[in-house]
C-alpha positions as a Python dict, from the first residue, in 0.01 Angstrom:
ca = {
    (1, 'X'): (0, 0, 0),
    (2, 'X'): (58, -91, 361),
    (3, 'X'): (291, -394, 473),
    (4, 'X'): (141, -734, 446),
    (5, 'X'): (157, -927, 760),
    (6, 'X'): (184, -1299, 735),
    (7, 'X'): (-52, -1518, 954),
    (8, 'X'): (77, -1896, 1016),
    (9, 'X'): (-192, -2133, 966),
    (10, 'X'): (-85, -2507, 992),
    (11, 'X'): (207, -2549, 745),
    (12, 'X'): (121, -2264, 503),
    (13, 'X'): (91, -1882, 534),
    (14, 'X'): (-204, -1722, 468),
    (15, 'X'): (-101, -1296, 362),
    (16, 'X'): (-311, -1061, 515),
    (17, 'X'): (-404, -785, 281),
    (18, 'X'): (-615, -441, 382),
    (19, 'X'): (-1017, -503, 310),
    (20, 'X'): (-955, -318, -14),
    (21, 'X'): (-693, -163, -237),
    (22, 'X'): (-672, 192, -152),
    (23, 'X'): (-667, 373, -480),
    (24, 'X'): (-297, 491, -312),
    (25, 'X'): (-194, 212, -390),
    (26, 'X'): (-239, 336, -796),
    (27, 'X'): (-218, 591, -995),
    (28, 'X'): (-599, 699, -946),
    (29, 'X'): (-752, 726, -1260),
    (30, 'X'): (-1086, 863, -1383),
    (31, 'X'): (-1280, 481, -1358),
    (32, 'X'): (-1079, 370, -1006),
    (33, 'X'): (-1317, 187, -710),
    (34, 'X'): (-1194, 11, -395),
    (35, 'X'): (-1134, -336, -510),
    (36, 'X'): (-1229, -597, -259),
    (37, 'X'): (-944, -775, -115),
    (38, 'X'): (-1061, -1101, -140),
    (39, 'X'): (-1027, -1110, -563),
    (40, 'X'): (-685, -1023, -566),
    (41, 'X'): (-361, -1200, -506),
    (42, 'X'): (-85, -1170, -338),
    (43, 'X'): (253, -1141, -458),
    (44, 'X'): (388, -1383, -255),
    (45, 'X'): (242, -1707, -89),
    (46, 'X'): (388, -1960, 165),
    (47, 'X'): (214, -2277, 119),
    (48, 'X'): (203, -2637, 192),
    (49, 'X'): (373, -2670, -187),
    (50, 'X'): (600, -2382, -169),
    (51, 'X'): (624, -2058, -235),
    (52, 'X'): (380, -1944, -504),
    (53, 'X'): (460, -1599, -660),
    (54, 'X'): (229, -1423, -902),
    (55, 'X'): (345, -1029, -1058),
    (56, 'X'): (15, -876, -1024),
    (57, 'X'): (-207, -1170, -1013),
    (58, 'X'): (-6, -1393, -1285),
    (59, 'X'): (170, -1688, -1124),
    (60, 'X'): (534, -1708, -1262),
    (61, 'X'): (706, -2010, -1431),
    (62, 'X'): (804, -2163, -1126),
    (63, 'X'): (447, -2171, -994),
    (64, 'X'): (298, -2274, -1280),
    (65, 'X'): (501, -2609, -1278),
    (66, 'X'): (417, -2647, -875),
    (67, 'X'): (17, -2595, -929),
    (68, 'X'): (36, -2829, -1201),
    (69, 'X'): (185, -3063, -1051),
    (70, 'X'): (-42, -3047, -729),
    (71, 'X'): (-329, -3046, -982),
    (72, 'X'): (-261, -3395, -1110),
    (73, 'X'): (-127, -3505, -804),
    (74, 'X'): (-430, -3432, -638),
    (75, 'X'): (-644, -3546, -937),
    (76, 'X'): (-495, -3870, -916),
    (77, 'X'): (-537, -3899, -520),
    (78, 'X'): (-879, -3858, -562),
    (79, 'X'): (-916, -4047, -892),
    (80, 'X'): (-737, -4337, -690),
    (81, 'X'): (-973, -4359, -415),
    (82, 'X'): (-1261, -4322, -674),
    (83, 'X'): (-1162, -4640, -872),
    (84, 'X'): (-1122, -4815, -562),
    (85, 'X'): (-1493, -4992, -599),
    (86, 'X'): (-1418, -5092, -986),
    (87, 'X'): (-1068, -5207, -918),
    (88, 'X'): (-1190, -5452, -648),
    (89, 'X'): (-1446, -5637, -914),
    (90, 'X'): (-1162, -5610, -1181),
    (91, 'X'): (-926, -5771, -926),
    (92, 'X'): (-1212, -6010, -912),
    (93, 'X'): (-1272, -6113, -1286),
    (94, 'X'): (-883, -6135, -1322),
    (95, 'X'): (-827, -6418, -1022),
    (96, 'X'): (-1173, -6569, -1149),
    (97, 'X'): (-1047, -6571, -1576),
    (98, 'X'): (-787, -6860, -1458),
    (99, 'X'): (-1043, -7058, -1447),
    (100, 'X'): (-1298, -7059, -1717),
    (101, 'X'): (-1513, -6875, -1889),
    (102, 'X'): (-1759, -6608, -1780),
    (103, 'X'): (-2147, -6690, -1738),
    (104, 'X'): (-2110, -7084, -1686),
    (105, 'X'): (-1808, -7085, -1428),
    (106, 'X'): (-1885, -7107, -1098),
    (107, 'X'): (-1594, -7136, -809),
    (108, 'X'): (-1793, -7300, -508),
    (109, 'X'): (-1625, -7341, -213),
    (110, 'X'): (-1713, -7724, -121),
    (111, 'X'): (-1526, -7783, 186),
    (112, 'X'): (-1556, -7412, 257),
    (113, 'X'): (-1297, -7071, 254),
    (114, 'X'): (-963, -7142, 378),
    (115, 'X'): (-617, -6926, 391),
    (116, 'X'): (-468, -6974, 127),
    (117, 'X'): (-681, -6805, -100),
    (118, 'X'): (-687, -6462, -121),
    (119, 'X'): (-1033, -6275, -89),
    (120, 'X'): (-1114, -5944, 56),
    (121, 'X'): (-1222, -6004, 439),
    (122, 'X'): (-1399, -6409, 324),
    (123, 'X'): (-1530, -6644, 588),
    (124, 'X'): (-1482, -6989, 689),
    (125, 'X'): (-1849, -7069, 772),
    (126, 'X'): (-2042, -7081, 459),
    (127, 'X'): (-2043, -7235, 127),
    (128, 'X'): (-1884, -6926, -132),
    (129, 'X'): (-2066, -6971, -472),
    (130, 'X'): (-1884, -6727, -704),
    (131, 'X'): (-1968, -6648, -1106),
    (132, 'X'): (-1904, -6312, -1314),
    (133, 'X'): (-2178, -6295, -1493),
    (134, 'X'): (-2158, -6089, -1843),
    (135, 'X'): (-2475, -5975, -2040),
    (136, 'X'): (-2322, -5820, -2353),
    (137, 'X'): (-2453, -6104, -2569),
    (138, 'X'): (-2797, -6007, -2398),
    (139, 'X'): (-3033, -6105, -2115),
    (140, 'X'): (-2901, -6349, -1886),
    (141, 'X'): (-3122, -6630, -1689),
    (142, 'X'): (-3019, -6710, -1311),
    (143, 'X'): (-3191, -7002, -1203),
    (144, 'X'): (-3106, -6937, -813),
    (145, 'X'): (-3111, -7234, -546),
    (146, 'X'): (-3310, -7254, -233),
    (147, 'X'): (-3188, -7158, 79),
    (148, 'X'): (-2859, -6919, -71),
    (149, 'X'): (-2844, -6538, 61),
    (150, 'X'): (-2647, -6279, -145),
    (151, 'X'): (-2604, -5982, -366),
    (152, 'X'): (-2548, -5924, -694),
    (153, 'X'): (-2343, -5587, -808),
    (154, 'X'): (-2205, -5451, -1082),
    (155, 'X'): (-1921, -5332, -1219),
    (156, 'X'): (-1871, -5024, -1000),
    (157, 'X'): (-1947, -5216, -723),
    (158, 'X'): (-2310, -5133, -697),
    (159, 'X'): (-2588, -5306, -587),
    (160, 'X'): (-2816, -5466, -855),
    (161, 'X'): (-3063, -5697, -675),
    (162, 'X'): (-2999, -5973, -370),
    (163, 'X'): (-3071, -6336, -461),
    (164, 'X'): (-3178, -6592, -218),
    (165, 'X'): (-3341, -6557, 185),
    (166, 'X'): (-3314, -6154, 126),
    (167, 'X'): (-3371, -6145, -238),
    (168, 'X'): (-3734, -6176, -419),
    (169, 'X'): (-3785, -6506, -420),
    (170, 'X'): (-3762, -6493, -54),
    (171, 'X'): (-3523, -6791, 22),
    (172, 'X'): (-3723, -7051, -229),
    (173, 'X'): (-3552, -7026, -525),
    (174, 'X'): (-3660, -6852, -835),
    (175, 'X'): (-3587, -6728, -1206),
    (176, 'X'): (-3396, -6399, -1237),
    (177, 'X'): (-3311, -6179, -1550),
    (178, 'X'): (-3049, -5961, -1575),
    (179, 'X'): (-3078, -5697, -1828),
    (180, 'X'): (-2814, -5532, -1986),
    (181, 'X'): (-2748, -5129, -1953),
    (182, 'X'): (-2964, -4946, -2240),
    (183, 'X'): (-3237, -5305, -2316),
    (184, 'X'): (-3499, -5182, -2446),
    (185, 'X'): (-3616, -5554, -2590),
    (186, 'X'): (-3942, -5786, -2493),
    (187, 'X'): (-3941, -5886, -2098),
    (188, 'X'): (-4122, -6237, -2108),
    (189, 'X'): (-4328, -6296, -1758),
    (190, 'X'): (-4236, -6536, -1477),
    (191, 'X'): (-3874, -6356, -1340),
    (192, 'X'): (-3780, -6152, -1107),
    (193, 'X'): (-3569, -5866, -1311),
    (194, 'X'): (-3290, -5659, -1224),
    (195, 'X'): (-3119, -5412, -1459),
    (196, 'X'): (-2772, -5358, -1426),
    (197, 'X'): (-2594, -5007, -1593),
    (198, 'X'): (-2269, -5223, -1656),
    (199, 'X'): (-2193, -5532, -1904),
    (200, 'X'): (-1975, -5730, -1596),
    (201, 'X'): (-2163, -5874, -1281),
    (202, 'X'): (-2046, -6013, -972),
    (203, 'X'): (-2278, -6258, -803),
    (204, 'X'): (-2148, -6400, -531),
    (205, 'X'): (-2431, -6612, -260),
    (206, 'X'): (-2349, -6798, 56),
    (207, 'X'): (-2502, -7124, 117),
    (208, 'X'): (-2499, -7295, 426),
    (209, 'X'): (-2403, -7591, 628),
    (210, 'X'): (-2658, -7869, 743),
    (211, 'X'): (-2532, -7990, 1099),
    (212, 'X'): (-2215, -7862, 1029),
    (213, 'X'): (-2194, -8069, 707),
    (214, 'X'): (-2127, -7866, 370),
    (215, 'X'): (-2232, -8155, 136),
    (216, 'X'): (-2600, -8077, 114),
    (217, 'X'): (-2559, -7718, 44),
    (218, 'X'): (-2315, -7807, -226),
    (219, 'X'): (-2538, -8083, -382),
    (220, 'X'): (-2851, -7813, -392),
    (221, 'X'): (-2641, -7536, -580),
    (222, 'X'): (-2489, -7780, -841),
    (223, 'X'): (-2787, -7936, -865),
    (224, 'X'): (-3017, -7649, -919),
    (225, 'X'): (-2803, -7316, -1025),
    (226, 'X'): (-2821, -7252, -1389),
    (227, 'X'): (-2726, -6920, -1566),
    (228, 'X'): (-2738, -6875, -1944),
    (229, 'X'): (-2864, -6622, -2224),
    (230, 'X'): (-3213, -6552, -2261),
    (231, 'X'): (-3188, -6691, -2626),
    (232, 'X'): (-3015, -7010, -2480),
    (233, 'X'): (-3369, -7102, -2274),
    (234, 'X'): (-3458, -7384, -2446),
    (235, 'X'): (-3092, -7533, -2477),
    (236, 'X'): (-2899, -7417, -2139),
    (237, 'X'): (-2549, -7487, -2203),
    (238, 'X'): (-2396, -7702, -1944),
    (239, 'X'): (-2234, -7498, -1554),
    (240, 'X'): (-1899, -7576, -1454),
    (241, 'X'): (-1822, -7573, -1098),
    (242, 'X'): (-1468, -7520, -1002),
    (243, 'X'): (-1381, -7632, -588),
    (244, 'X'): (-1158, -7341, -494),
    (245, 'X'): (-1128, -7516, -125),
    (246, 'X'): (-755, -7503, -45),
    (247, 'X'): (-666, -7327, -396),
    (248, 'X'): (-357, -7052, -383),
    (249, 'X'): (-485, -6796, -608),
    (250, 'X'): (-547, -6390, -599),
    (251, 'X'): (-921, -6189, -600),
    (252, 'X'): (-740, -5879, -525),
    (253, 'X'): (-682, -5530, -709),
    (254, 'X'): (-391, -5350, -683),
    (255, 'X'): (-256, -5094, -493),
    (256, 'X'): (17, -4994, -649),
    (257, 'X'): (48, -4773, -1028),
    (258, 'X'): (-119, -5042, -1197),
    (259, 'X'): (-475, -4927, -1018),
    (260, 'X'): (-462, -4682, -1282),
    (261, 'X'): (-459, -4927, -1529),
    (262, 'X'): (-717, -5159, -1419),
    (263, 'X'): (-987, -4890, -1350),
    (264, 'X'): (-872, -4806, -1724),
    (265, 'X'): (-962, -5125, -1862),
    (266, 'X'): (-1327, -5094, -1692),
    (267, 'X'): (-1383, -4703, -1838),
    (268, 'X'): (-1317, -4893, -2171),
    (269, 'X'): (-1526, -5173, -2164),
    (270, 'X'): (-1849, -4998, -1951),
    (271, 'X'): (-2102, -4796, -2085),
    (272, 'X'): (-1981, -4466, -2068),
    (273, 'X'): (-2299, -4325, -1869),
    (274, 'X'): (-2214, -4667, -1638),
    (275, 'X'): (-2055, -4287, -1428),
    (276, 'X'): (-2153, -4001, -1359),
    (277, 'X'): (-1984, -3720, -1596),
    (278, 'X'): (-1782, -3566, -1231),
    (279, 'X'): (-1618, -3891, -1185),
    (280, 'X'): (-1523, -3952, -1534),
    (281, 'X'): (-1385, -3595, -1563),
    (282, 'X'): (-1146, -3722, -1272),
    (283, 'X'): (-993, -3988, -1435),
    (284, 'X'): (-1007, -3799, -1783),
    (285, 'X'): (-798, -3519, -1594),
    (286, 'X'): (-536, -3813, -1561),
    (287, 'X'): (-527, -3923, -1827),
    (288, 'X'): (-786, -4226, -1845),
    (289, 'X'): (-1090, -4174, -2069),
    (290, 'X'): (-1314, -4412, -2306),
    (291, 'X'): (-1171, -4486, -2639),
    (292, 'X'): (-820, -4294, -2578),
    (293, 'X'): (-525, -4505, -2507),
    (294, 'X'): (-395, -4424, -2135),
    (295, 'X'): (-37, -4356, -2220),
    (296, 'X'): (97, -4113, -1895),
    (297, 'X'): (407, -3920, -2003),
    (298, 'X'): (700, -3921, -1741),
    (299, 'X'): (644, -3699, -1571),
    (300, 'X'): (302, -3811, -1520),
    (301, 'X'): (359, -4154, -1455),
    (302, 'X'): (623, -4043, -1171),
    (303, 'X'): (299, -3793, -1021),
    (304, 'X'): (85, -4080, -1070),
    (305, 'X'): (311, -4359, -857),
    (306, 'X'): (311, -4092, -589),
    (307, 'X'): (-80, -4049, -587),
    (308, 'X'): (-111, -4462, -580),
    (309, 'X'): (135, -4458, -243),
    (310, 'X'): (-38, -4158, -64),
    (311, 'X'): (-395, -4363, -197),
    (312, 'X'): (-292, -4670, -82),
    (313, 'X'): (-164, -4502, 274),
    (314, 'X'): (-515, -4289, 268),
    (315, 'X'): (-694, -4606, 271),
    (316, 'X'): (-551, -4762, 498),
    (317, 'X'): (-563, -4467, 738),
    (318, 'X'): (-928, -4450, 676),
    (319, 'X'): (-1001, -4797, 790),
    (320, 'X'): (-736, -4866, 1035),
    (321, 'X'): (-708, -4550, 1191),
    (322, 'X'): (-1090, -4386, 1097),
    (323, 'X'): (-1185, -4130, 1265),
    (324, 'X'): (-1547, -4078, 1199),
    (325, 'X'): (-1676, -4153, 1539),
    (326, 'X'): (-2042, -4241, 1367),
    (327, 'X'): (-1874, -4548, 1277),
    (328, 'X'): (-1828, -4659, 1623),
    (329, 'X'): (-2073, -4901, 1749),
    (330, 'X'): (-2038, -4831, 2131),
    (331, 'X'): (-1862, -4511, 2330),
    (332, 'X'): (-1461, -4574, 2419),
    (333, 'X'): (-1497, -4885, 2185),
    (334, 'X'): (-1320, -5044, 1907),
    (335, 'X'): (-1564, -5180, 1714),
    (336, 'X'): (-1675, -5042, 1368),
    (337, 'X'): (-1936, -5112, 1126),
    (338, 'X'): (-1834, -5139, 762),
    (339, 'X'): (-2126, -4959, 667),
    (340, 'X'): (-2097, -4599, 847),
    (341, 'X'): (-2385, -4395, 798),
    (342, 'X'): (-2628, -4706, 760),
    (343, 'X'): (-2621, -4719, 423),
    (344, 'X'): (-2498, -4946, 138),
    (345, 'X'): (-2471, -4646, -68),
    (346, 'X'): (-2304, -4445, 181),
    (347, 'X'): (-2516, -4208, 138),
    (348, 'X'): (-2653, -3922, 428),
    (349, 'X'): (-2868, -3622, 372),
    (350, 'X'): (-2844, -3647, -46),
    (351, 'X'): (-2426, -3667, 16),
    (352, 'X'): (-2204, -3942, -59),
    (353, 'X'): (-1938, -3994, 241),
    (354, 'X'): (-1604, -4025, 63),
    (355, 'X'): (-1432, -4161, 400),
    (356, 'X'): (-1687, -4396, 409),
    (357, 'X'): (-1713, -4562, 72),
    (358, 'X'): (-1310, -4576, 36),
    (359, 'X'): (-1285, -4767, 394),
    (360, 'X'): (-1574, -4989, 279),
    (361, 'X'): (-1438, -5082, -93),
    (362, 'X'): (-1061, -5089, 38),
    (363, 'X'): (-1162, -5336, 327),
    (364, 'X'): (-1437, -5583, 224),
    (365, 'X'): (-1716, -5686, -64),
    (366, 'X'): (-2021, -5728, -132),
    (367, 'X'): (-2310, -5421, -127),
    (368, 'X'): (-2613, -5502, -40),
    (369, 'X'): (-2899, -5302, 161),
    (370, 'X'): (-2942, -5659, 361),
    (371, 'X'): (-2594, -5553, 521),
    (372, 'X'): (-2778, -5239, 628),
    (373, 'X'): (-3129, -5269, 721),
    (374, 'X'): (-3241, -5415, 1069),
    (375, 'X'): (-3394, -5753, 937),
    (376, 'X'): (-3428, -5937, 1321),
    (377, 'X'): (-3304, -6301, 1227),
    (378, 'X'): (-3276, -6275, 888),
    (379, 'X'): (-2988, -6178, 677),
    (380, 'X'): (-2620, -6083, 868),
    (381, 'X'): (-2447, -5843, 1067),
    (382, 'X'): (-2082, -5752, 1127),
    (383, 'X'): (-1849, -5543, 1337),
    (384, 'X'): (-1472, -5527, 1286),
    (385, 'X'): (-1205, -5422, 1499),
    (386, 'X'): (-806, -5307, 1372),
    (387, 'X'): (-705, -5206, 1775),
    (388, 'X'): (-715, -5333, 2121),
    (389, 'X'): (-898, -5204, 2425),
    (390, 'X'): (-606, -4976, 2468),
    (391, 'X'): (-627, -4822, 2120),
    (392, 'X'): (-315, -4986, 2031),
    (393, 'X'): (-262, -5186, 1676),
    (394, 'X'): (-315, -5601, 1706),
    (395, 'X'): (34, -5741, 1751),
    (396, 'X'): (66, -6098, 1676),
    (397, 'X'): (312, -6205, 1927),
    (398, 'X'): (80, -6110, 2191),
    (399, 'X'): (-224, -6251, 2364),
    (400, 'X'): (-585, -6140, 2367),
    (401, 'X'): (-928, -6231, 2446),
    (402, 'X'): (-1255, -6101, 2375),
    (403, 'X'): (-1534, -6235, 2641),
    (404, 'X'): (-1888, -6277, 2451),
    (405, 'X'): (-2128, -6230, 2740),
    (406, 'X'): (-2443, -6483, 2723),
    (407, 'X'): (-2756, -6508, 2488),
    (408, 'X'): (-2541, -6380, 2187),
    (409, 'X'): (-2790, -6241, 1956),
    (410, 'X'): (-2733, -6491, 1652),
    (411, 'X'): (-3020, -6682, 1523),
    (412, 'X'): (-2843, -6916, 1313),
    (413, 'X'): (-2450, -6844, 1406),
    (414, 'X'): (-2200, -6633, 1493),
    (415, 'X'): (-1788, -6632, 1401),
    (416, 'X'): (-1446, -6465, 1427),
    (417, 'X'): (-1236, -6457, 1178),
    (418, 'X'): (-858, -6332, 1147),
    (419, 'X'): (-726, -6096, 825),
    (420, 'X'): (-405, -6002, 785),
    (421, 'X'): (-375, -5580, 741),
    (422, 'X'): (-122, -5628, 422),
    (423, 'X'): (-393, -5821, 201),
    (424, 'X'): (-733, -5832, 436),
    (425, 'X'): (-766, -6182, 341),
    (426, 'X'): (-741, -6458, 580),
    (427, 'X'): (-440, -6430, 785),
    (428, 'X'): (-195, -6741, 622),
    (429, 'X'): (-109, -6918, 1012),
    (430, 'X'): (-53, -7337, 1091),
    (431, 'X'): (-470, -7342, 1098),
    (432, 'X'): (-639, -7385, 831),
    (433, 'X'): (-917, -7182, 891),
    (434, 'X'): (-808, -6862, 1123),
    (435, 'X'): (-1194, -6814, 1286),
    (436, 'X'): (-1363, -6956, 1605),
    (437, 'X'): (-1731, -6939, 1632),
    (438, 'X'): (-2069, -7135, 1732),
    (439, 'X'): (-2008, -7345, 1466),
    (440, 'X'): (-1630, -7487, 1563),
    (441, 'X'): (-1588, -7869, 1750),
    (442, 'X'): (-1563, -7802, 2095),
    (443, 'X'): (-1598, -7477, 2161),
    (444, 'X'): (-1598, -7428, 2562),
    (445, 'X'): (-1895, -7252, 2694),
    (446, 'X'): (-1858, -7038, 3059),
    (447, 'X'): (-2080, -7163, 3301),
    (448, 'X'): (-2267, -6832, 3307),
    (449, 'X'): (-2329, -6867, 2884),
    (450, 'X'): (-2066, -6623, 2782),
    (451, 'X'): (-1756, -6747, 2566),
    (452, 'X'): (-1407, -6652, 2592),
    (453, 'X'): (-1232, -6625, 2270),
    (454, 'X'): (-792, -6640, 2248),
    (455, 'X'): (-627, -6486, 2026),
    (456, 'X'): (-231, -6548, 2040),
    (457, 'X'): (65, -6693, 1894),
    (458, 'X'): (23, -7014, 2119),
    (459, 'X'): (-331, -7146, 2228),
    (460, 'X'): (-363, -7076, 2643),
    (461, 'X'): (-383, -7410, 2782),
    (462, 'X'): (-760, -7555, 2763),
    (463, 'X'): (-857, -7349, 2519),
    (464, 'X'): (-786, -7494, 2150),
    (465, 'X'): (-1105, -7515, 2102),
    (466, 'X'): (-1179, -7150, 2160),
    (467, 'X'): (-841, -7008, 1987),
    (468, 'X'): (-707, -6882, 1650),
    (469, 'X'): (-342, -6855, 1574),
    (470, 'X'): (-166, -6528, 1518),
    (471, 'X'): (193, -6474, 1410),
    (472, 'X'): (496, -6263, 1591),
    (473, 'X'): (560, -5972, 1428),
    (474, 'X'): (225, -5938, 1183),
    (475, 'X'): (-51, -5728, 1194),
    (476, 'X'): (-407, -5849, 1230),
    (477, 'X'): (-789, -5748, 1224),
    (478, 'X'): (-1109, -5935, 1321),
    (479, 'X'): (-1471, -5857, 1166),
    (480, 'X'): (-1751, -6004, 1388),
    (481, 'X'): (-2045, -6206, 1184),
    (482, 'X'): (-2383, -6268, 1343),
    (483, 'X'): (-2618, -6475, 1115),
    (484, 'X'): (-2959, -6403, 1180),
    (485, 'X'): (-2895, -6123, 1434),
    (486, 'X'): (-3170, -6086, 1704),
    (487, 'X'): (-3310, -5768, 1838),
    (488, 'X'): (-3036, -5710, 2123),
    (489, 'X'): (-2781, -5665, 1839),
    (490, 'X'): (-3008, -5363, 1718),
    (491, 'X'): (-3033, -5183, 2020),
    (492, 'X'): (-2755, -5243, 2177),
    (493, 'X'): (-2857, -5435, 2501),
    (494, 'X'): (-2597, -5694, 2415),
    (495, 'X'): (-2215, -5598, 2286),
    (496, 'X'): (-1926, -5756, 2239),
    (497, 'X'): (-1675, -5779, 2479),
    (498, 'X'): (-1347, -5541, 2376),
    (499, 'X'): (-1021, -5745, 2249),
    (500, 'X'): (-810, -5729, 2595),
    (501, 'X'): (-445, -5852, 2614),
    (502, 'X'): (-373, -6061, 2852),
}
């Protein structure tokens, strides 16, 4: 057999065999063909994990530990960024179980979102009405408010059915039932159904301020949200409402090793066809499958750490640093849309966009096709931005604006708020509420109609009113919400200014 050349390709070398194996290369016997090179192995490989050596196509010891490991390493990468949707709502149910129970607890934000709570990428604008809702004692009635907008989704973060302005009942109010996965029992008439394929439920629905006062919102959700079993109809037990306003507590999944474990907990308390068989071969290749205990050996559990740090480091590359230029809103621009691809299944011709859905579930909540569709002045829109106009990372002890030229495209309102890039919750500053928007006291006005918005350490003199607080030496991100976005939003006649230090 001639020499192999090697031909460097990135960090690993690929061996360049002849087209075939000349039957030189053997002793020729009476069945001998040309074999096709591309079948057969090399003896020796340079790759990104090594060198791989195999004596006549079978790997030896030492590379049968190295593809192993790279196997589960690479299992668990994926598997990582796979439970990244579950994790979130099991984050969500753990913050939410300090509380109270399932079903009847409600955490309502009555003098609104501020800091020190932690939520994935939460505003300061609207009244938060939170509940996990559980239907494995059986159908569950929602008796929705007027006037609320918001999603329900379940417990891989899918989307079940929107309640409220973009839901059925069309901003009125209405009866819901939510079905458990596999009902097959009586449907009575006179509600709007949804069937979920997962026990757990996260309904979460914005209501909103009346000239800038909370107080009526409040009073029509306590007054008129009720959720109980289906059996329960002509006794509804009583709702609890919990004020989380200016509570210190955590919504958040891990990053870290435990991930594993959380996602864990869901694979054992879903449905088991709540996945598709692919993904739950994943995390059964690491260990994690329904009705096992997940009990990682060491050598496993050291794999596994290293998976959850290049996961954690993946996602935040993804969002921070993406570089799917569909997600851009505008050419040479920094803003994003959390939905790339236009759809809250990230979905494009039949194919899930991995990039796509870990960026989304890693960054924010909430799926809903009302984040999605073009619905002029209904429902809400967002863009978010992690760099300046200089493609440089947001550094707190520096200065920025961001001009909003006139006749912003928001029906009902539009804000800024600040996140932190260590939790994506609001960033923890001297303000209560890190955001500026149409809604905040005294918000200066140009004299043309556009609006200059500061974003700094120190306010610029003048403009309080128009300025959130950042802090030297942190990180930061903004996401852009227009409520009840008007047609120069859509096509693009009207952008945002970029964020410009100054």
């Amino acid at each position: 057999m001639k020499r192999l050349d090697a031909l460097k390709f990135g960090t690993a070398a690929l061996l360049i065999m002849p087209t075939s194996l000349s039957v030189s290369a053997q002793d020729k016997m009476k069945m001998t063909t040309d074999i096709p090179r591309s079948i057969m192995s090399p003896g020796t490989m340079e790759t990104r994990i090594g060198t791989l050596k195999l004596t006549d196509g079978f790997p030896d010891d030492a590379t049968v530990a190295k593809v192993y490991d790279n196997l589960d390493f690479q299992r668990g990468l994926q598997a990582y960024l796979a439970a990244l949707p579950a994790v979130s709502i099991a984050g969500f149910l753990k913050g939410f179980s300090e509380f109270g129970p399932v079903n009847q607890t409600v955490l309502i934000s009555e003098q609104l979102l501020d800091a020190k709570s932690l939520f994935l990428t939460a505003n300061t604008t609207t009244i938060y009405n939170l509940l996990y809702l559980d239907t494995r004692n059986g159908p569950l009635v929602l008796e929705i408010p007027p006037e609320v907008l918001g999603p329900i989704d379940d417990g891989w973060f899918r989307w079940v059915t929107d309640v409220g302005i973009t839901g059925p009942d069309k901003g009125k109010g209405g009866k819901y039932l939510l079905l458990p996965p596999g009902y097959t029992g009586p449907i009575p008439d006179g509600y709007h159904v949804a069937r979920s394929r997962t026990f757990g439920n996260l309904m979460f629905f914005r209501a909103f301020l009346k000239d800038g006062d909370p107080k009526p919102g409040v009073d029509s959700v306590k007054k008129n949200l009720k959720v109980y079993s289906l059996s329960q109809a002509a006794n509804p037990p009583p709702m609890k409402f919990v004020n989380i306003s200016g509570k210190a507590f955590n919504t958040i999944g891990p990053g870290d090793y435990s991930l594993f474990e959380y996602v864990n907990r869901v694979i054992q308390d879903e449905p088991i066809d709540a996945v598709d068989p692919d993904t739950l071969g994943l995390f059964a290749a690491i260990g994690i499958e329904k009705g096992k205990p997940f009990a990682p050996d060491a050598r496993m559990q050291k794999i596994l750490m290293d998976a959850a740090a290049v996961g954690d480091a993946t996602a935040r590359t993804l969002t921070y640093r993406t570089r799917m230029k569909e997600g851009y809103f505008y050419p040479n621009s920094a803003w994003v849309t959390p939905f790339i691809g236009g759809s809250y299944k990230f979905e494009e011709n039949g194919a899930v966009n991995l990039d796509a859905k870990a960026m989304f579930f890693f960054y924010a909540t909430g799926v809903t096709p009302a984040m999605t569709m073009k619905m002029v002045g209904e429902g809400s829109q967002y863009a978010g931005a992690f760099v300046d106009a200089k493609g440089s990372p947001l550094d707190g002890s520096k200065t920025y604006r961001i001009r909003m030229p006139p006749n912003i495209p928001a029906k009902d309102f539009w804000s800024f708020t600040v996140y932190d890039n260590q939790t994506r919750s609001m960033l923890q500053t001297d303000q209560q509420s890190p955001a500026v928007g149409s809604l905040t006291k005294g918000l200066v006005t140009n004299a043309d109609g556009s609006v200059d918005v500061y974003f700094g350490p120190t306010a610029p003199a003048g403009k309080e009113s128009n300025w959130a607080q950042t802090i030297p030496g942190k990180g930061w991100n903004i996401l852009l919400r227009l409520y009840g976005p008007l047609e120069p939003w859509f096509n693009k006649t009207w952008r945002p200014g970029e964020i410009e230090p100054i």
